[in-house]
Coordinates of N, CA and C in Angstrom, one line a residue:
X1 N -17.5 9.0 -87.6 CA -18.9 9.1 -87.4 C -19.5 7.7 -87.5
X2 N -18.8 7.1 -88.2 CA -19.6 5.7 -88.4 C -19.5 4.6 -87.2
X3 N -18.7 5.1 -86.2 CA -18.7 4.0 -85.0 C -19.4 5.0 -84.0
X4 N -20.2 5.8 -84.2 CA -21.6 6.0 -83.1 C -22.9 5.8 -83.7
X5 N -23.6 5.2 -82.5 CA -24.7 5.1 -83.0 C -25.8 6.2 -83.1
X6 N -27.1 6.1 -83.5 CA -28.0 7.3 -84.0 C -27.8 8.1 -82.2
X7 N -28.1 7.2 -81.3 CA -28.4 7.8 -79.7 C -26.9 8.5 -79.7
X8 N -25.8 8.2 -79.6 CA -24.5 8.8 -79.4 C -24.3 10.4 -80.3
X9 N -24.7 10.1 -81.6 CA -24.4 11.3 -82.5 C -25.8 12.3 -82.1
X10 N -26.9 12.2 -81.6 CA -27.7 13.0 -81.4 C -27.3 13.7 -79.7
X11 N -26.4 13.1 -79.0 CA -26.2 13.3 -77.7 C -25.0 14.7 -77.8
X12 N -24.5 13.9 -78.7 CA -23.0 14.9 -79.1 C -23.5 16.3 -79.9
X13 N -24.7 16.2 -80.8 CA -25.0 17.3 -81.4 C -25.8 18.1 -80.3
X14 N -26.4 17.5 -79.7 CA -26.9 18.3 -78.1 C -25.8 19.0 -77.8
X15 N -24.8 18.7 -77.7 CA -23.9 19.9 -76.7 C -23.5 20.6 -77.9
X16 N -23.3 20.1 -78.9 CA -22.6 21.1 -80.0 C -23.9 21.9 -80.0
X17 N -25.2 22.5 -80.0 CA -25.9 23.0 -79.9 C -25.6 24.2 -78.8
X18 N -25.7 23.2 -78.0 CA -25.4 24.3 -76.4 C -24.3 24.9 -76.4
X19 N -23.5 24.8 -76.8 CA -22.3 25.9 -76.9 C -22.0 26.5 -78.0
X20 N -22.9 26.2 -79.3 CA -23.3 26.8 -80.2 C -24.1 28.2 -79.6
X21 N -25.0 28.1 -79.1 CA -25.7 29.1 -78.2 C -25.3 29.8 -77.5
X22 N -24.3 28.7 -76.1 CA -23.8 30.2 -75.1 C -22.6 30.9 -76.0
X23 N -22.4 30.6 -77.1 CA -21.5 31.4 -78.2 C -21.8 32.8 -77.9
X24 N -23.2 32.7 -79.1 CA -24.3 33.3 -79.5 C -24.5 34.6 -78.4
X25 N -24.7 33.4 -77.1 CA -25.0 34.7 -76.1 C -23.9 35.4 -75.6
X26 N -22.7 35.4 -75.6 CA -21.5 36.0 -75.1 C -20.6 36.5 -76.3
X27 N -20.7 36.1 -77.3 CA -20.0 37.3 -78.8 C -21.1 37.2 -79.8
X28 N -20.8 38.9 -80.3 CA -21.5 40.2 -81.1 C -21.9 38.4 -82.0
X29 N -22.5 38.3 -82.7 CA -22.7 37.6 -83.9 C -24.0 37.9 -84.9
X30 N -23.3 37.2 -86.0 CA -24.3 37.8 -87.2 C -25.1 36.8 -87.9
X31 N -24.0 35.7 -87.8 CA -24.9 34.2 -87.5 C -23.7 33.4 -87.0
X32 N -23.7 32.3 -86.7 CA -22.7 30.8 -86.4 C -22.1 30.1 -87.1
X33 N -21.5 29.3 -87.6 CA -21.4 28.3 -88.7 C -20.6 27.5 -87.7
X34 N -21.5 26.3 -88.3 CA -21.4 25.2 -87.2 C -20.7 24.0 -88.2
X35 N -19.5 23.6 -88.0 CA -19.3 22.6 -89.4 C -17.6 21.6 -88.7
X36 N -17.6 20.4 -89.2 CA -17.2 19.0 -89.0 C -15.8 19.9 -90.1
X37 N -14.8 19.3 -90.3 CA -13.7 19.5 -90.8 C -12.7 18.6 -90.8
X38 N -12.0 17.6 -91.5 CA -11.0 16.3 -91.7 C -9.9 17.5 -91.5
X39 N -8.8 16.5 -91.0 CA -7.8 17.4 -90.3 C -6.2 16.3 -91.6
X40 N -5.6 17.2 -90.9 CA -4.5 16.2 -91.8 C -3.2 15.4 -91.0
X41 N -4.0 14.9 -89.8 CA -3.5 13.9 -88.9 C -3.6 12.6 -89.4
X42 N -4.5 12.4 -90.2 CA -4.7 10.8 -90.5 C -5.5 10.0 -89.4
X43 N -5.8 10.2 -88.5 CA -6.6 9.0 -87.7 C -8.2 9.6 -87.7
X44 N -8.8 9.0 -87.3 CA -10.2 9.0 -87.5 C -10.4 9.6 -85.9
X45 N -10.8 11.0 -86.1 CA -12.0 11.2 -85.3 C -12.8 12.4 -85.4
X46 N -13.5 12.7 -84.7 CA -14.4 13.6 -84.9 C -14.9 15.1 -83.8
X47 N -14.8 16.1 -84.5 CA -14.8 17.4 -83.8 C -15.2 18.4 -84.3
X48 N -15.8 19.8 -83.8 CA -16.9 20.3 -84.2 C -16.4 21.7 -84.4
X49 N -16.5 22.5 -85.2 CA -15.9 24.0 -85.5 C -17.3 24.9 -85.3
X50 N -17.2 25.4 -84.0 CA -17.9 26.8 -83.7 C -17.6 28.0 -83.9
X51 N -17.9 28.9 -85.2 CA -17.6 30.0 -85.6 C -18.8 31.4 -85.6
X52 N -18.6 32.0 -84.7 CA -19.4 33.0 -84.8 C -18.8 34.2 -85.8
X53 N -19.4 34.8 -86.4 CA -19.8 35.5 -87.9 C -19.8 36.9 -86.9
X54 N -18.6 38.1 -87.1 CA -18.9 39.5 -86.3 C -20.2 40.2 -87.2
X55 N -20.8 40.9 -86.5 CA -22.0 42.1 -86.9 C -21.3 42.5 -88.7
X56 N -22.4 42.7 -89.7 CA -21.8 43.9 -90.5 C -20.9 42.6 -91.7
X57 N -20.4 41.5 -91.4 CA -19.4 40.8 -92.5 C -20.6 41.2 -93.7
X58 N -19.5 41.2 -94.9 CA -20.5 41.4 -95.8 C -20.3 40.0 -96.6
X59 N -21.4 40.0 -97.1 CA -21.7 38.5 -97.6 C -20.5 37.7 -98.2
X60 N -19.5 38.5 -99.3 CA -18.8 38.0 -99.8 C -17.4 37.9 -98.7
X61 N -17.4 37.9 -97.7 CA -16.6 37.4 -96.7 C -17.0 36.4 -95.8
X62 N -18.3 36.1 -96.1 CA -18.5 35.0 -95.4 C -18.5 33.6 -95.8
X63 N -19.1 32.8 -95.2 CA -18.7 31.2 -95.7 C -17.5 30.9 -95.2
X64 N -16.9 30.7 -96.8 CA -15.6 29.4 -96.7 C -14.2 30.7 -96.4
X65 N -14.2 32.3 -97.0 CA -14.0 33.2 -96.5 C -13.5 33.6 -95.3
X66 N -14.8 33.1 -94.8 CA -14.5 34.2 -93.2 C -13.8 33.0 -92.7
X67 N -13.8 31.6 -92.4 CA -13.0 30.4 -92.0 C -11.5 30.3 -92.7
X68 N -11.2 30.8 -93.5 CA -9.5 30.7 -93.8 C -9.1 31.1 -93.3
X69 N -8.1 30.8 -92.1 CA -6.7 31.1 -90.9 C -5.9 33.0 -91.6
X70 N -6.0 32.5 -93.4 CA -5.3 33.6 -93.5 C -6.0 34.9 -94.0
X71 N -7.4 34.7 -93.7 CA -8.4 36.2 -93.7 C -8.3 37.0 -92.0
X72 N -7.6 35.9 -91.6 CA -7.5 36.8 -90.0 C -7.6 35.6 -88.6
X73 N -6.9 35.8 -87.6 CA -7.2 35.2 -86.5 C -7.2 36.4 -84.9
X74 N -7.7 36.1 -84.8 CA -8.2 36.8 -83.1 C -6.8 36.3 -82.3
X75 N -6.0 37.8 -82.3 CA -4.7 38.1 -81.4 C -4.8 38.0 -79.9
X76 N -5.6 37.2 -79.8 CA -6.2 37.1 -78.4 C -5.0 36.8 -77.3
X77 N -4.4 37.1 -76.2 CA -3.4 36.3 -75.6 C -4.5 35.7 -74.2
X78 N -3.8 35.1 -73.3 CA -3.9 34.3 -72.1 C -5.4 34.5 -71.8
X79 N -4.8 35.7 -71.7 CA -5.8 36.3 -70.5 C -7.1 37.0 -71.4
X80 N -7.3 37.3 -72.1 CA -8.5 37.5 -72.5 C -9.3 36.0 -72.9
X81 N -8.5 35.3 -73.9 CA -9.2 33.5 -73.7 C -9.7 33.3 -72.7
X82 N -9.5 33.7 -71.8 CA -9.6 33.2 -70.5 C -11.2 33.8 -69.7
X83 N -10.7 35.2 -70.3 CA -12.1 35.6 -70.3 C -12.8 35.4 -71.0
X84 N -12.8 35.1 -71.7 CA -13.9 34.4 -72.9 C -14.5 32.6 -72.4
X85 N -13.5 32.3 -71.9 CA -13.7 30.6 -71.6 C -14.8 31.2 -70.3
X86 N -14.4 32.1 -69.3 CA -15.1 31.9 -68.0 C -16.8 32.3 -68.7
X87 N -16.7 33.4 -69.7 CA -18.1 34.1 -69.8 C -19.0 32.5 -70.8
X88 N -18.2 31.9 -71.4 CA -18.6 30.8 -71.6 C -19.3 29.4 -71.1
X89 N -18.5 29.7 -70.1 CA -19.0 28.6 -68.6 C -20.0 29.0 -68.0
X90 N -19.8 30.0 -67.8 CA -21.3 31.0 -67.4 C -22.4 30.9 -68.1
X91 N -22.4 30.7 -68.8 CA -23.5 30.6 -70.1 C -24.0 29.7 -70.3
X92 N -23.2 28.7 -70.6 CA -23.5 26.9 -70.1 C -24.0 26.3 -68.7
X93 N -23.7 27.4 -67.9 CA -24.4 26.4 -66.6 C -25.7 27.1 -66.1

């Protein structure tokens, strides 16, 4: 973070917005959670975790909860990603 300036980091949260949104408008959601995360690569950079929240989570599964890998991941294969990427594109343009 520290080698962009205020104009760079406000440009980048622009799009993290925008596809925050066409999220929003293409899966069920109950809310978003938009959040920065260190990785355990070691080098410095920076990336944005877009998590939409299904309908109905009850509270004590949300947060830090609904984000653990081992509360569940979406068995999604090729081809539905795929659909998900195109309804995404669509959304964005």
């Amino acid at each position: 973070m520290r080698d962009l300036d205020e104009g760079a980091f406000h440009a980048i949260m622009g799009v993290v917005r925008r596809v925050a949104l066409a999220v929003e408008a293409v899966v069920p959601s109950e809310r978003t959670y938009v959040l920065s995360l260190g990785s355990q690569q070691g080098n410095a950079h920076l990336h944005w975790h877009i998590a939409p929240l299904p309908p109905g989570t009850p509270y004590e599964r949300q947060q830090f909860h609904a984000l653990m890998a081992e509360n569940g991941v979406l068995p999604w294969d090729e081809e539905q990603a795929g659909e998900l990427a195109a309804h995404l594109r669509a959304a964005l343009s």
